[in-house]
Short mmCIF file of C-alpha atoms in Angstrom, two decimals:
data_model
loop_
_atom_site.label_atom_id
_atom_site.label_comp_id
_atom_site.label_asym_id
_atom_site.label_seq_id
_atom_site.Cartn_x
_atom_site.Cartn_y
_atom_site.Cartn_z
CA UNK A 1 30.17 -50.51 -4.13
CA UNK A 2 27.82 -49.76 -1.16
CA UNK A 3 24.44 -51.39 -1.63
CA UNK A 4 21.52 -50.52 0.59
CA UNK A 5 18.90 -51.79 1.19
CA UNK A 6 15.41 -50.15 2.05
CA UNK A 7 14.03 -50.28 5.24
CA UNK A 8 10.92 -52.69 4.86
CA UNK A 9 13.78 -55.27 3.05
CA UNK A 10 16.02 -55.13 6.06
CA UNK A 11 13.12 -55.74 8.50
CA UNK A 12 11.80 -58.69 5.96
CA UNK A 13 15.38 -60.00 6.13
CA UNK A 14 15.58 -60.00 10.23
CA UNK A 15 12.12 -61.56 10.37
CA UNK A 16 13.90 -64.33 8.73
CA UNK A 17 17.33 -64.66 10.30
CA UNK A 18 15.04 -64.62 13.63
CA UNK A 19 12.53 -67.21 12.53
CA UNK A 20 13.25 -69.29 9.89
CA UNK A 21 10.53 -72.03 10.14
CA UNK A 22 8.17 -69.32 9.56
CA UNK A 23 5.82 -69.88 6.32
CA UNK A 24 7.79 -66.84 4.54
CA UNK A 25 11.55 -67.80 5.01
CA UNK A 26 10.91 -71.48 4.12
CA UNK A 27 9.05 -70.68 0.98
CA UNK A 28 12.21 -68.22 0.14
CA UNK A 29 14.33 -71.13 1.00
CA UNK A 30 12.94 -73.46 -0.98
CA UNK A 31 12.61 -71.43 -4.53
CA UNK A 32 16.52 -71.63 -4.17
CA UNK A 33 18.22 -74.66 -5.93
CA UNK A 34 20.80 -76.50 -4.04
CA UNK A 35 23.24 -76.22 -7.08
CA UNK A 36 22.66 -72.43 -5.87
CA UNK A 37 23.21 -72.69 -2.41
CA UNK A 38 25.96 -74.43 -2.63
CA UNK A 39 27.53 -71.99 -5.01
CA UNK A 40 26.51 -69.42 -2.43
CA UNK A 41 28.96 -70.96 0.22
CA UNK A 42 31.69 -71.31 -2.40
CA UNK A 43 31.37 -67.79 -2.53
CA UNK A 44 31.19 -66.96 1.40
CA UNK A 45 34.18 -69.38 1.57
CA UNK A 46 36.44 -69.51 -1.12
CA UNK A 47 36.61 -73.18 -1.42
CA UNK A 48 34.83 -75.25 -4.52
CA UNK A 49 32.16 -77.06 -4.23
CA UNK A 50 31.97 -80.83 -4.51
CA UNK A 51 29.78 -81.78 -7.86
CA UNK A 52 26.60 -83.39 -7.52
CA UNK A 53 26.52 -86.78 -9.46
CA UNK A 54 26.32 -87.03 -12.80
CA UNK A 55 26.51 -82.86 -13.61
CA UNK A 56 28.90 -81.91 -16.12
CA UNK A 57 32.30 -80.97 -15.16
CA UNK A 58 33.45 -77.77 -14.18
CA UNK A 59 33.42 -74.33 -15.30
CA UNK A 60 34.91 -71.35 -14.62
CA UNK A 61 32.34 -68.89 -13.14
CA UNK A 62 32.26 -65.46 -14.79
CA UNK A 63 32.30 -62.18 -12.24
CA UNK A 64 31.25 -63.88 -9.31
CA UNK A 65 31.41 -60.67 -7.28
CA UNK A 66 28.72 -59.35 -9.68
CA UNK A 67 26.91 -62.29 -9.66
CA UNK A 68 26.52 -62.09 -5.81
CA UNK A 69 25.56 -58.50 -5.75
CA UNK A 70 22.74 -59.25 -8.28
CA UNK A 71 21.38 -61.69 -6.72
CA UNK A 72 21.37 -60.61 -3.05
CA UNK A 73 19.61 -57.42 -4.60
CA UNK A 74 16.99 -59.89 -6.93
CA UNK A 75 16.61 -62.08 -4.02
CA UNK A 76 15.97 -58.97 -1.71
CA UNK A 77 13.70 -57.89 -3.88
CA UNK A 78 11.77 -60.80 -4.09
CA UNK A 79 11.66 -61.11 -0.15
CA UNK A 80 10.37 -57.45 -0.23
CA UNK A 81 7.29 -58.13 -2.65
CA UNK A 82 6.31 -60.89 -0.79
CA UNK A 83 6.17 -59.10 2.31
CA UNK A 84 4.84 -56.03 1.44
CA UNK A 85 2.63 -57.16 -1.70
CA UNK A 86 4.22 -54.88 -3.80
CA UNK A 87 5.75 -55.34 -7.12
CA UNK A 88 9.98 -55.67 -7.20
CA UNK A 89 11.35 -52.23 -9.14
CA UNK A 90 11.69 -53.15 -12.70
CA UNK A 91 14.61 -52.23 -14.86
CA UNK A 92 12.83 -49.82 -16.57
CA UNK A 93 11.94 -47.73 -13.32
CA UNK A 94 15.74 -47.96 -12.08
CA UNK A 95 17.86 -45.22 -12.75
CA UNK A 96 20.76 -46.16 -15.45
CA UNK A 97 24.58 -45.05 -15.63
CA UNK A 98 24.66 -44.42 -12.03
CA UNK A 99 22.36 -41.76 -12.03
CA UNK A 100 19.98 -41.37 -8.95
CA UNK A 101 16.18 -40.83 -9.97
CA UNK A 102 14.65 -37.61 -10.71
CA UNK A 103 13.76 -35.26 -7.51
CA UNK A 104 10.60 -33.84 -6.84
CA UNK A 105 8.64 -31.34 -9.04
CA UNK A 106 8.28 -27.90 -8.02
CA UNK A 107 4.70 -28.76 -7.64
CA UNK A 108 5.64 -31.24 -4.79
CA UNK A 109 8.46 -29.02 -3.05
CA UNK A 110 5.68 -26.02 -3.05
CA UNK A 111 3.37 -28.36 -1.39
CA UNK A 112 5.74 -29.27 1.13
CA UNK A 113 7.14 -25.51 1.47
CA UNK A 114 3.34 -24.53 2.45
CA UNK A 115 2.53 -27.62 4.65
CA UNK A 116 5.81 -27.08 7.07
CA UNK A 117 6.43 -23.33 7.02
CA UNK A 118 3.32 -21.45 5.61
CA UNK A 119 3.68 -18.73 3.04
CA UNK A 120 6.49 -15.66 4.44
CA UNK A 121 8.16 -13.16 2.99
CA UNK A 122 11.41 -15.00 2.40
CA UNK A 123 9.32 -17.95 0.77
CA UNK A 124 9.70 -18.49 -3.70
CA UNK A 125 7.77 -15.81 -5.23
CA UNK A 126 5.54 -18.54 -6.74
CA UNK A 127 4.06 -19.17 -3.43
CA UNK A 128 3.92 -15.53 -2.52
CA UNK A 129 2.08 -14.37 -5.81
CA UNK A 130 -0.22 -17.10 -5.18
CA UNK A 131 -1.24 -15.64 -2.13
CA UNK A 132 -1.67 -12.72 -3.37
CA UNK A 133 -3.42 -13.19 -5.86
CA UNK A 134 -6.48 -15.25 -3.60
CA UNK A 135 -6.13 -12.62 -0.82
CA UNK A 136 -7.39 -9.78 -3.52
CA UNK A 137 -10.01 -12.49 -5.01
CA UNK A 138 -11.55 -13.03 -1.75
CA UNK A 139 -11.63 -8.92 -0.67
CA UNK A 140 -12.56 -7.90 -4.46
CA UNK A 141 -15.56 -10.54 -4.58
CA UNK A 142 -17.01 -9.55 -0.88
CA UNK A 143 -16.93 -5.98 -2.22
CA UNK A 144 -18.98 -6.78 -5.06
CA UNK A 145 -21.21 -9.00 -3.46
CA UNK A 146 -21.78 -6.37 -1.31
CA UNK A 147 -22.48 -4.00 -4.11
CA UNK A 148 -24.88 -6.59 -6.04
CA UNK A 149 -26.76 -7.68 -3.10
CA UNK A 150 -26.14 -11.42 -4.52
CA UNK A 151 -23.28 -14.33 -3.75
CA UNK A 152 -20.74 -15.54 -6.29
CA UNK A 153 -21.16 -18.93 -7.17
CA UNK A 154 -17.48 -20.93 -5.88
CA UNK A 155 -15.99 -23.34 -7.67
CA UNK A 156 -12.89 -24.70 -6.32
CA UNK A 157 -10.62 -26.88 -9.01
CA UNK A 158 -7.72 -28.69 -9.15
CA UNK A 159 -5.32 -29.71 -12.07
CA UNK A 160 -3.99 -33.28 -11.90
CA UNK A 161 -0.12 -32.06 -12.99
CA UNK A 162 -0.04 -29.94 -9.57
CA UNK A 163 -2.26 -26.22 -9.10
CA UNK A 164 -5.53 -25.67 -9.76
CA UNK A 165 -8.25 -22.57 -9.28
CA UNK A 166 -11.02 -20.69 -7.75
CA UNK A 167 -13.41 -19.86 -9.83
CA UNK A 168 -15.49 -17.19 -8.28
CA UNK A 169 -18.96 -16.11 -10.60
CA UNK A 170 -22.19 -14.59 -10.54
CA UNK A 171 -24.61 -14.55 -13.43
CA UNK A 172 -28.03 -12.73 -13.60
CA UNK A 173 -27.29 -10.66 -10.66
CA UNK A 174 -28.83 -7.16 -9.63
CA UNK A 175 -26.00 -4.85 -10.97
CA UNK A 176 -24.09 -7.08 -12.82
CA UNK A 177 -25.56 -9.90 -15.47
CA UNK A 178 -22.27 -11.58 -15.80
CA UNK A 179 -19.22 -11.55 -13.19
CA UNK A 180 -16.08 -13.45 -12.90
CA UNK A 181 -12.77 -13.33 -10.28
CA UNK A 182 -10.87 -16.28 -11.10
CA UNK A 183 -7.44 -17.23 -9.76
CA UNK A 184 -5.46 -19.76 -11.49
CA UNK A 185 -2.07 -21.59 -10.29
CA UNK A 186 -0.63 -24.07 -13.15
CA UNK A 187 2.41 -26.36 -13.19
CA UNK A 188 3.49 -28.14 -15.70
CA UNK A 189 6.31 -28.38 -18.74
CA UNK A 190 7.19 -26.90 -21.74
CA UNK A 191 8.89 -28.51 -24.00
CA UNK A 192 11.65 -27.28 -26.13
CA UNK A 193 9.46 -25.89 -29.21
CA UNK A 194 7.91 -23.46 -26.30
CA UNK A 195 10.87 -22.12 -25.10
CA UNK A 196 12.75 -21.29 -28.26
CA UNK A 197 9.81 -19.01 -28.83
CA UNK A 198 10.03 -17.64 -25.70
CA UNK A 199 13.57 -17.10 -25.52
CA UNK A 200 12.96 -14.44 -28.29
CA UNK A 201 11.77 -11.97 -25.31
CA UNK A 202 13.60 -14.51 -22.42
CA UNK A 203 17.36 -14.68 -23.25
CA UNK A 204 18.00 -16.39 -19.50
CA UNK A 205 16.02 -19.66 -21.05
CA UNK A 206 18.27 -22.30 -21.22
CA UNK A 207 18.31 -23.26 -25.07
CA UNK A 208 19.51 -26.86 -25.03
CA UNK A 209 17.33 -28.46 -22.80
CA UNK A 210 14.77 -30.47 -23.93
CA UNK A 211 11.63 -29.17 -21.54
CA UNK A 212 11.32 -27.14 -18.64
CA UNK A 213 9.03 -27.04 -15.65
CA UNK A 214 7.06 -23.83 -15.36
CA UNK A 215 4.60 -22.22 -12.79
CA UNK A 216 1.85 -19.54 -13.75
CA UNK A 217 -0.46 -17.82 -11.44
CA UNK A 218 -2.40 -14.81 -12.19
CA UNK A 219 -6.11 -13.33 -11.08
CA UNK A 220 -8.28 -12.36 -13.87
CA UNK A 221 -11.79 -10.32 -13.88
CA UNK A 222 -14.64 -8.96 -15.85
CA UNK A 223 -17.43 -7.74 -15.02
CA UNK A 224 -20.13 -6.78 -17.31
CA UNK A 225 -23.24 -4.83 -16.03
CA UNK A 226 -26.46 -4.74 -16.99
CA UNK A 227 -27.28 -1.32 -17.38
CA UNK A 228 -25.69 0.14 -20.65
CA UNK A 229 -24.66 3.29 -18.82
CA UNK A 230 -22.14 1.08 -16.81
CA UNK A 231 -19.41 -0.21 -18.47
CA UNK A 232 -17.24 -3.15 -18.37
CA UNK A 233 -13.85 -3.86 -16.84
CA UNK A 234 -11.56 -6.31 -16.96
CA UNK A 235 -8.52 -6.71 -14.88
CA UNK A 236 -5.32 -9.36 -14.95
CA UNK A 237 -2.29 -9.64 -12.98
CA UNK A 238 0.11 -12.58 -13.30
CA UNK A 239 3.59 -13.87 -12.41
CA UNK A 240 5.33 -17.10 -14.53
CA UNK A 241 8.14 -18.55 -14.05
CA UNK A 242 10.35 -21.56 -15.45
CA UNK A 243 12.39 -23.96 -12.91
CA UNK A 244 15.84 -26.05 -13.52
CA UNK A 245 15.60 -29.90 -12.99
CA UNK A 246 16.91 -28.90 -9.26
CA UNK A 247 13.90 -26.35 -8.17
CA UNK A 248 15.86 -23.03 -8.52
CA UNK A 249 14.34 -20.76 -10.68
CA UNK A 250 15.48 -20.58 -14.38
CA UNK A 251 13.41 -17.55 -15.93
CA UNK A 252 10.44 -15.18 -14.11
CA UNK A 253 8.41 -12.54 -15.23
CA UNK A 254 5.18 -10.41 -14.61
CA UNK A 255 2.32 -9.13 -16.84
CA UNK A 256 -1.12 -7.98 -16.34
CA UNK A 257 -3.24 -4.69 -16.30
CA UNK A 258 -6.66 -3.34 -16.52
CA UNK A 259 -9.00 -1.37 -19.35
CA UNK A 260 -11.90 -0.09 -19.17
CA UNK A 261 -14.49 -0.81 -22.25
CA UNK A 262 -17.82 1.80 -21.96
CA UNK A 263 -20.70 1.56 -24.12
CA UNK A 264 -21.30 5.13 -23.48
CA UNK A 265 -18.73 7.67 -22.84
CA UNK A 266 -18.84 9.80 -19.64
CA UNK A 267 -15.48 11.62 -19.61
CA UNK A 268 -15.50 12.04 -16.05
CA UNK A 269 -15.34 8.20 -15.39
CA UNK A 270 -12.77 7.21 -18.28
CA UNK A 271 -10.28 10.24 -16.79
CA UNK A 272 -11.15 8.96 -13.19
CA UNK A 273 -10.28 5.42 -14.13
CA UNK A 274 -6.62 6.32 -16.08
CA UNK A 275 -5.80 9.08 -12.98
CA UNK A 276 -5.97 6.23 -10.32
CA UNK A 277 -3.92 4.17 -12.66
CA UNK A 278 -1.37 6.50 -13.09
CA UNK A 279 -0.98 7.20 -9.54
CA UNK A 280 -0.20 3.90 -9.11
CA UNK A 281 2.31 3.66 -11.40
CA UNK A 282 4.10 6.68 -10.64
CA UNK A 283 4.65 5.22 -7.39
CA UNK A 284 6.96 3.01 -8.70
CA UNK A 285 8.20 4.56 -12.30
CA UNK A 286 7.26 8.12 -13.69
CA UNK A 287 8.01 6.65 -17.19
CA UNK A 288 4.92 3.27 -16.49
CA UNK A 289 2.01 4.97 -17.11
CA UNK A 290 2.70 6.37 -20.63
CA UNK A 291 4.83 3.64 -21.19
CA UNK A 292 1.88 1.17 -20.54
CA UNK A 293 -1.09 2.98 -21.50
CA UNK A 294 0.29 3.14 -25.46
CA UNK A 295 1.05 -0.84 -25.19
CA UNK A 296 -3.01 -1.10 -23.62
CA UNK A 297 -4.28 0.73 -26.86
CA UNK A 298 -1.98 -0.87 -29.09
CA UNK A 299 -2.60 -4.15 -27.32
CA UNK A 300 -6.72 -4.42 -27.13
CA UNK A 301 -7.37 -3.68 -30.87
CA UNK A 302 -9.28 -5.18 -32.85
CA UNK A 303 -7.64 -5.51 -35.78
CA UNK A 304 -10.28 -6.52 -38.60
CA UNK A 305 -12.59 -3.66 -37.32
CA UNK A 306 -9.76 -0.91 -36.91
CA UNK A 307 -10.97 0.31 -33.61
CA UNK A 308 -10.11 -0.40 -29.69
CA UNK A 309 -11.78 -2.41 -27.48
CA UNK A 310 -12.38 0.30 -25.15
CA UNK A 311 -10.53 3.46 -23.64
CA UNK A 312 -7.84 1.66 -22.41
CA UNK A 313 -5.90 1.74 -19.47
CA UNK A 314 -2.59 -0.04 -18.72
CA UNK A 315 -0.69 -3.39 -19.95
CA UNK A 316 2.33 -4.80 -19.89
CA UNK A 317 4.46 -8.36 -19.90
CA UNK A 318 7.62 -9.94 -19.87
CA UNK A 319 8.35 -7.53 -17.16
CA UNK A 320 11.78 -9.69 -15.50
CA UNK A 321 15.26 -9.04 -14.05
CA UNK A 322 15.88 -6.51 -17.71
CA UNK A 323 13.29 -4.20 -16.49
CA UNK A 324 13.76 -4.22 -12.52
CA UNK A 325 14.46 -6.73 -9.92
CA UNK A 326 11.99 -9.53 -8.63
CA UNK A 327 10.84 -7.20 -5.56
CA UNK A 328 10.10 -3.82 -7.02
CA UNK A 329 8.13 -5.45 -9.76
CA UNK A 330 6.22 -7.70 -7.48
CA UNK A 331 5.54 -4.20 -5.20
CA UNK A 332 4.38 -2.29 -8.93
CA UNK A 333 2.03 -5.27 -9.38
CA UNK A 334 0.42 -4.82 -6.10
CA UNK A 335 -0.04 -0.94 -6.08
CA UNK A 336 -1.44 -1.96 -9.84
CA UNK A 337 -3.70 -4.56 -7.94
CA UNK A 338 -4.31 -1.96 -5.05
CA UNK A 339 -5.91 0.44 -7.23
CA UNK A 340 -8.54 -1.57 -9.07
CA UNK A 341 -11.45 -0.97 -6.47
CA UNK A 342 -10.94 2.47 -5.85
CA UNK A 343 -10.70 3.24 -9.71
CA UNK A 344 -13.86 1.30 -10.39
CA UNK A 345 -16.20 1.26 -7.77
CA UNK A 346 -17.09 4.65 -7.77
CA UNK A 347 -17.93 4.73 -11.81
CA UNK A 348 -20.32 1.65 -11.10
CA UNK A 349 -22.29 3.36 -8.27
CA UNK A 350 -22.91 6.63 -10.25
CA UNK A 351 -23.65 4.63 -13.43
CA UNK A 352 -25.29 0.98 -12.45
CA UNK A 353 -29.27 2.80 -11.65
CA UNK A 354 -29.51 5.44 -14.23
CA UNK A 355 -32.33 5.06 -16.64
CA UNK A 356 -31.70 3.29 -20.44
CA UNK A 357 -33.69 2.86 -23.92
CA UNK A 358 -34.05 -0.88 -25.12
CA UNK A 359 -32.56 1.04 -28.48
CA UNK A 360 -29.41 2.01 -25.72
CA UNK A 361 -29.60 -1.85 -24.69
CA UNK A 362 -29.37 -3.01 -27.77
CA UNK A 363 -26.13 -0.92 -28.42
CA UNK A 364 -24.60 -2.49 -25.25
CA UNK A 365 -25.38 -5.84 -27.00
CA UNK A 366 -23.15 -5.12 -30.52
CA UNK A 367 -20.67 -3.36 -28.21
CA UNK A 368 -20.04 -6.75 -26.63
CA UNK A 369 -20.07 -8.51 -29.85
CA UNK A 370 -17.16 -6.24 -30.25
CA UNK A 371 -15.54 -7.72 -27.37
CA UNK A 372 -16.13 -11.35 -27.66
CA UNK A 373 -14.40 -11.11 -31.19
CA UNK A 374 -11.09 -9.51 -29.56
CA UNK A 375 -11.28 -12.47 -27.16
CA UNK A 376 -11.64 -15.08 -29.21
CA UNK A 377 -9.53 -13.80 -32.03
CA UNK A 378 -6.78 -12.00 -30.54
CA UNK A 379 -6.49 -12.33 -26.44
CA UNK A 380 -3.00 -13.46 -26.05
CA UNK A 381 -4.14 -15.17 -22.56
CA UNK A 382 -7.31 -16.43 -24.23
CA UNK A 383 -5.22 -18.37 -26.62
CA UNK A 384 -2.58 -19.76 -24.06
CA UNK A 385 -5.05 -20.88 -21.17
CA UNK A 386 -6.85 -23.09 -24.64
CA UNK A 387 -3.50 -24.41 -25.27
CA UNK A 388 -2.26 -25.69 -22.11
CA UNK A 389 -2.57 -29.43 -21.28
CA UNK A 390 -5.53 -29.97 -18.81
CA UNK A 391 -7.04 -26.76 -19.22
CA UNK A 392 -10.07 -26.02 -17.78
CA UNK A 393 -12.30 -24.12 -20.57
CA UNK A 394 -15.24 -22.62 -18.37
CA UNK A 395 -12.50 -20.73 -16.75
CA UNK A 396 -10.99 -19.28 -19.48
CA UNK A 397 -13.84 -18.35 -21.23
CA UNK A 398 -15.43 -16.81 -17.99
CA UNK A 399 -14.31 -13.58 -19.77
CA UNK A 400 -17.39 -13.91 -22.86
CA UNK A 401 -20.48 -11.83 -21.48
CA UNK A 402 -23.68 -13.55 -20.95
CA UNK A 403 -25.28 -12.32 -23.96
CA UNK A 404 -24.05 -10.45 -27.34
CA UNK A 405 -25.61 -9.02 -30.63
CA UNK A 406 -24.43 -9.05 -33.94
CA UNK A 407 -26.24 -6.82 -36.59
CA UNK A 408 -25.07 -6.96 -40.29
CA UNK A 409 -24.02 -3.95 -41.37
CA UNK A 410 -25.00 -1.93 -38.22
CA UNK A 411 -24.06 1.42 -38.17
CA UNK A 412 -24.77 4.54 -35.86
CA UNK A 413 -26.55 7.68 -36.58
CA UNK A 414 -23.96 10.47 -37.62
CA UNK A 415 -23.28 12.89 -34.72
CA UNK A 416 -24.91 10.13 -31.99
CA UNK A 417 -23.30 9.42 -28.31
CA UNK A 418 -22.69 6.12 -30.50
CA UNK A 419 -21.01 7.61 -33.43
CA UNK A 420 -18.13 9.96 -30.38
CA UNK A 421 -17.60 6.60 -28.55
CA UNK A 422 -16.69 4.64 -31.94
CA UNK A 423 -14.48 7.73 -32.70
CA UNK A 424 -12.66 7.70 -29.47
CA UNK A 425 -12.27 3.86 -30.05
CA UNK A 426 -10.78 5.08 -33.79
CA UNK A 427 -8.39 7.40 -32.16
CA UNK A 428 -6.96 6.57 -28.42
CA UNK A 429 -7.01 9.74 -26.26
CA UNK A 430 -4.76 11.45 -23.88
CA UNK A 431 -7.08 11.20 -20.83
CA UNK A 432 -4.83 12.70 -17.82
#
């Protein structure tokens, strides 16, 4: 067996073969009883020892081979603490049955992947979503900033198990009275409850291992105007992915979209919004827009009021290697991601200074009641950002407007632009 030592022990060990009247070496020296250095030279030597006076007779010592490597190691380590004022490894923090201690997280190897070589198109797709994903924050926040005439408050966080956020948010602004573009990048593990449930639509998850390391990134918006003519948006793309106890990847996939949620309906704006969807997904897969526009209006109902939470757009998830490989996916998300500002921008310019009732205001109000209980009750994302360790809740609530209305038993005048827009909600439409 090869033992070696670490670096600070073996200059520790020279400081005392060099001076050994130094304070250091003849405190070491002197801890050691002469039974035990003389059983130290029986061992260099191979010859017995002569027996102090008056000890016992002798016995037979047991491994002496072991014995020696122990103590040169607890000796070593002793010399080591008391040079470096550190505390000697204990047992419990040495690796048992031969097996060498566990390697760094994914966490730690992505920090060191982006503090030697940058971010490049041959780096993990973790690092390369994350990117991404901040590169559209920062353009889609100057654009609205722009648009609002006001800044976005920026709040930078960090998550003590590796990742962390930028929260970007403006409240009470000229256009818009509540809006959010967050980015998120978590590590952490998931332990084996997780991924049998997982494995039900992620058959390459390993089945017999007790946890897994995962990474999840994604950029989420909503913006919610002021002006009831306006409507809201939201918007989410994200990329997760689970990681073997040696950093390769295990399990990826992709999910996101974006839906558009009116208060009142202006065709013209809800077929301009689906046509720059589609565009983008035809790009990429004739079959995505139909595909993902049914699971959008299948996916943002709300269930104990049997209507939609808006008109809809596109979502999907658990897009992985059964659907397409890693880099046509990754491309589909960014022509998704590519066609947010052109699809909305326009609608919020035409819409964000026409004139409104405080009857029309009040409308926007229940509408959003409307949305806050999908949210809360059903939101998929909602429900996984409260249940993650170390979750930070301002973030993932950034989505609940700034104000809401509930009215018992409200219900619109037969006939009303109220009473077609609950209809529509009622009864998805075909709109391109």
């Amino acid at each position: 067996m090869v033992l070696t030592r670490p670096a600070a022990l073996d200059a520790a060990l020279r400081q005392c073969t060099r001076a050994p009247r130094e304070a250091l070496c003849r405190n070491a020296t002197q801890r050691i009883p002469y039974t035990a250095r003389v059983q130290r030279r029986w061992a260099s030597d191979g010859s017995r020892p002569p027996m102090p006076p008056g000890s016992p007779g002798p016995s037979r010592v047991v491994a002496p081979k072991t014995r020696l490597a122990v103590g040169v190691v607890f000796i070593g380590s002793l010399i080591y603490s008391m040079a470096t004022g550190d505390k000697p490894p204990s047992a419990e923090s040495e690796p048992r049955g031969g097996v060498q201690a566990e390697g760094p997280t994914i966490a730690e190897r992505d920090n060191l992947s982006k503090r030697e070589s940058g971010v490049t198109p041959s780096s993990p797709m973790r690092l390369r979503m994350e990117a991404f994903i901040k590169e559209n924050q920062q353009e889609i926040v100057r654009t609205l900033e722009a648009l609002d005439g006001n800044r976005f408050v920026v709040d930078k966080w960090d998550r003590p198990h590796g990742g962390g956020g930028i929260s970007c948010v403006l409240q009470e602004g000229n256009v818009f009275e509540k809006a959010g573009v967050n980015t998120s990048v978590v590590y952490g593990t998931l332990p084996r409850q997780a991924i049998s449930k997982m494995r039900a639509n992620h058959k390459a998850l390993d089945p017999d291992v007790e946890s897994l390391e995962f990474f999840a990134a994604g950029l989420s918006l909503v913006l919610h105007p002021h002006n009831p003519m306006a409507p809201t948006v939201h918007l989410n793309y994200r990329y997760f992915e689970t990681a073997n106890a040696d950093g390769t990847t295990n399990a990826w996939w992709f999910g996101g979209g974006t839906d558009l949620t009116p208060n009142y309906l202006f065709d013209e704006d809800v077929i301009h919004f689906h046509r720059n969807i589609k565009e983008a997904c035809d790009a990429h897969d004739k079959d995505y827009y139909a595909r993902f526009k049914k699971w959008c209006d299948e996916y943002f109902y709300v269930k104990h009021r049997g209507e939609s939470r808006g008109v809809g757009g596109i979502f999907f998830d658990d897009l992985d290697e059964t659907e397409k490989d890693q880099e046509s996916l990754f491309a589909f998300v960014q022509s998704c991601m590519g066609s947010f500002l052109p699809s909305y921008l326009p609608i919020i310019q035409k819409r964000k200074d026409m004139p409104w009732t405080e009857r029309e205001k009040q409308w926007q109000q229940l509408r959003r009641g409307r949305y806050v209980e999908f949210n809360l009750v059903h939101d998929r994302g909602t429900a996984f950002g409260l249940s993650t360790p170390g979750a930070r809740v301002e973030s993932i609530l950034m989505s609940l407007p700034l104000t809401a209305r509930w009215q018992y038993q409200h219900e619109p005048e037969k006939g009303s632009r109220e009473d077609r827009l609950l209809n529509v909600l009622r009864k998805p439409v075909e709109w391109v």
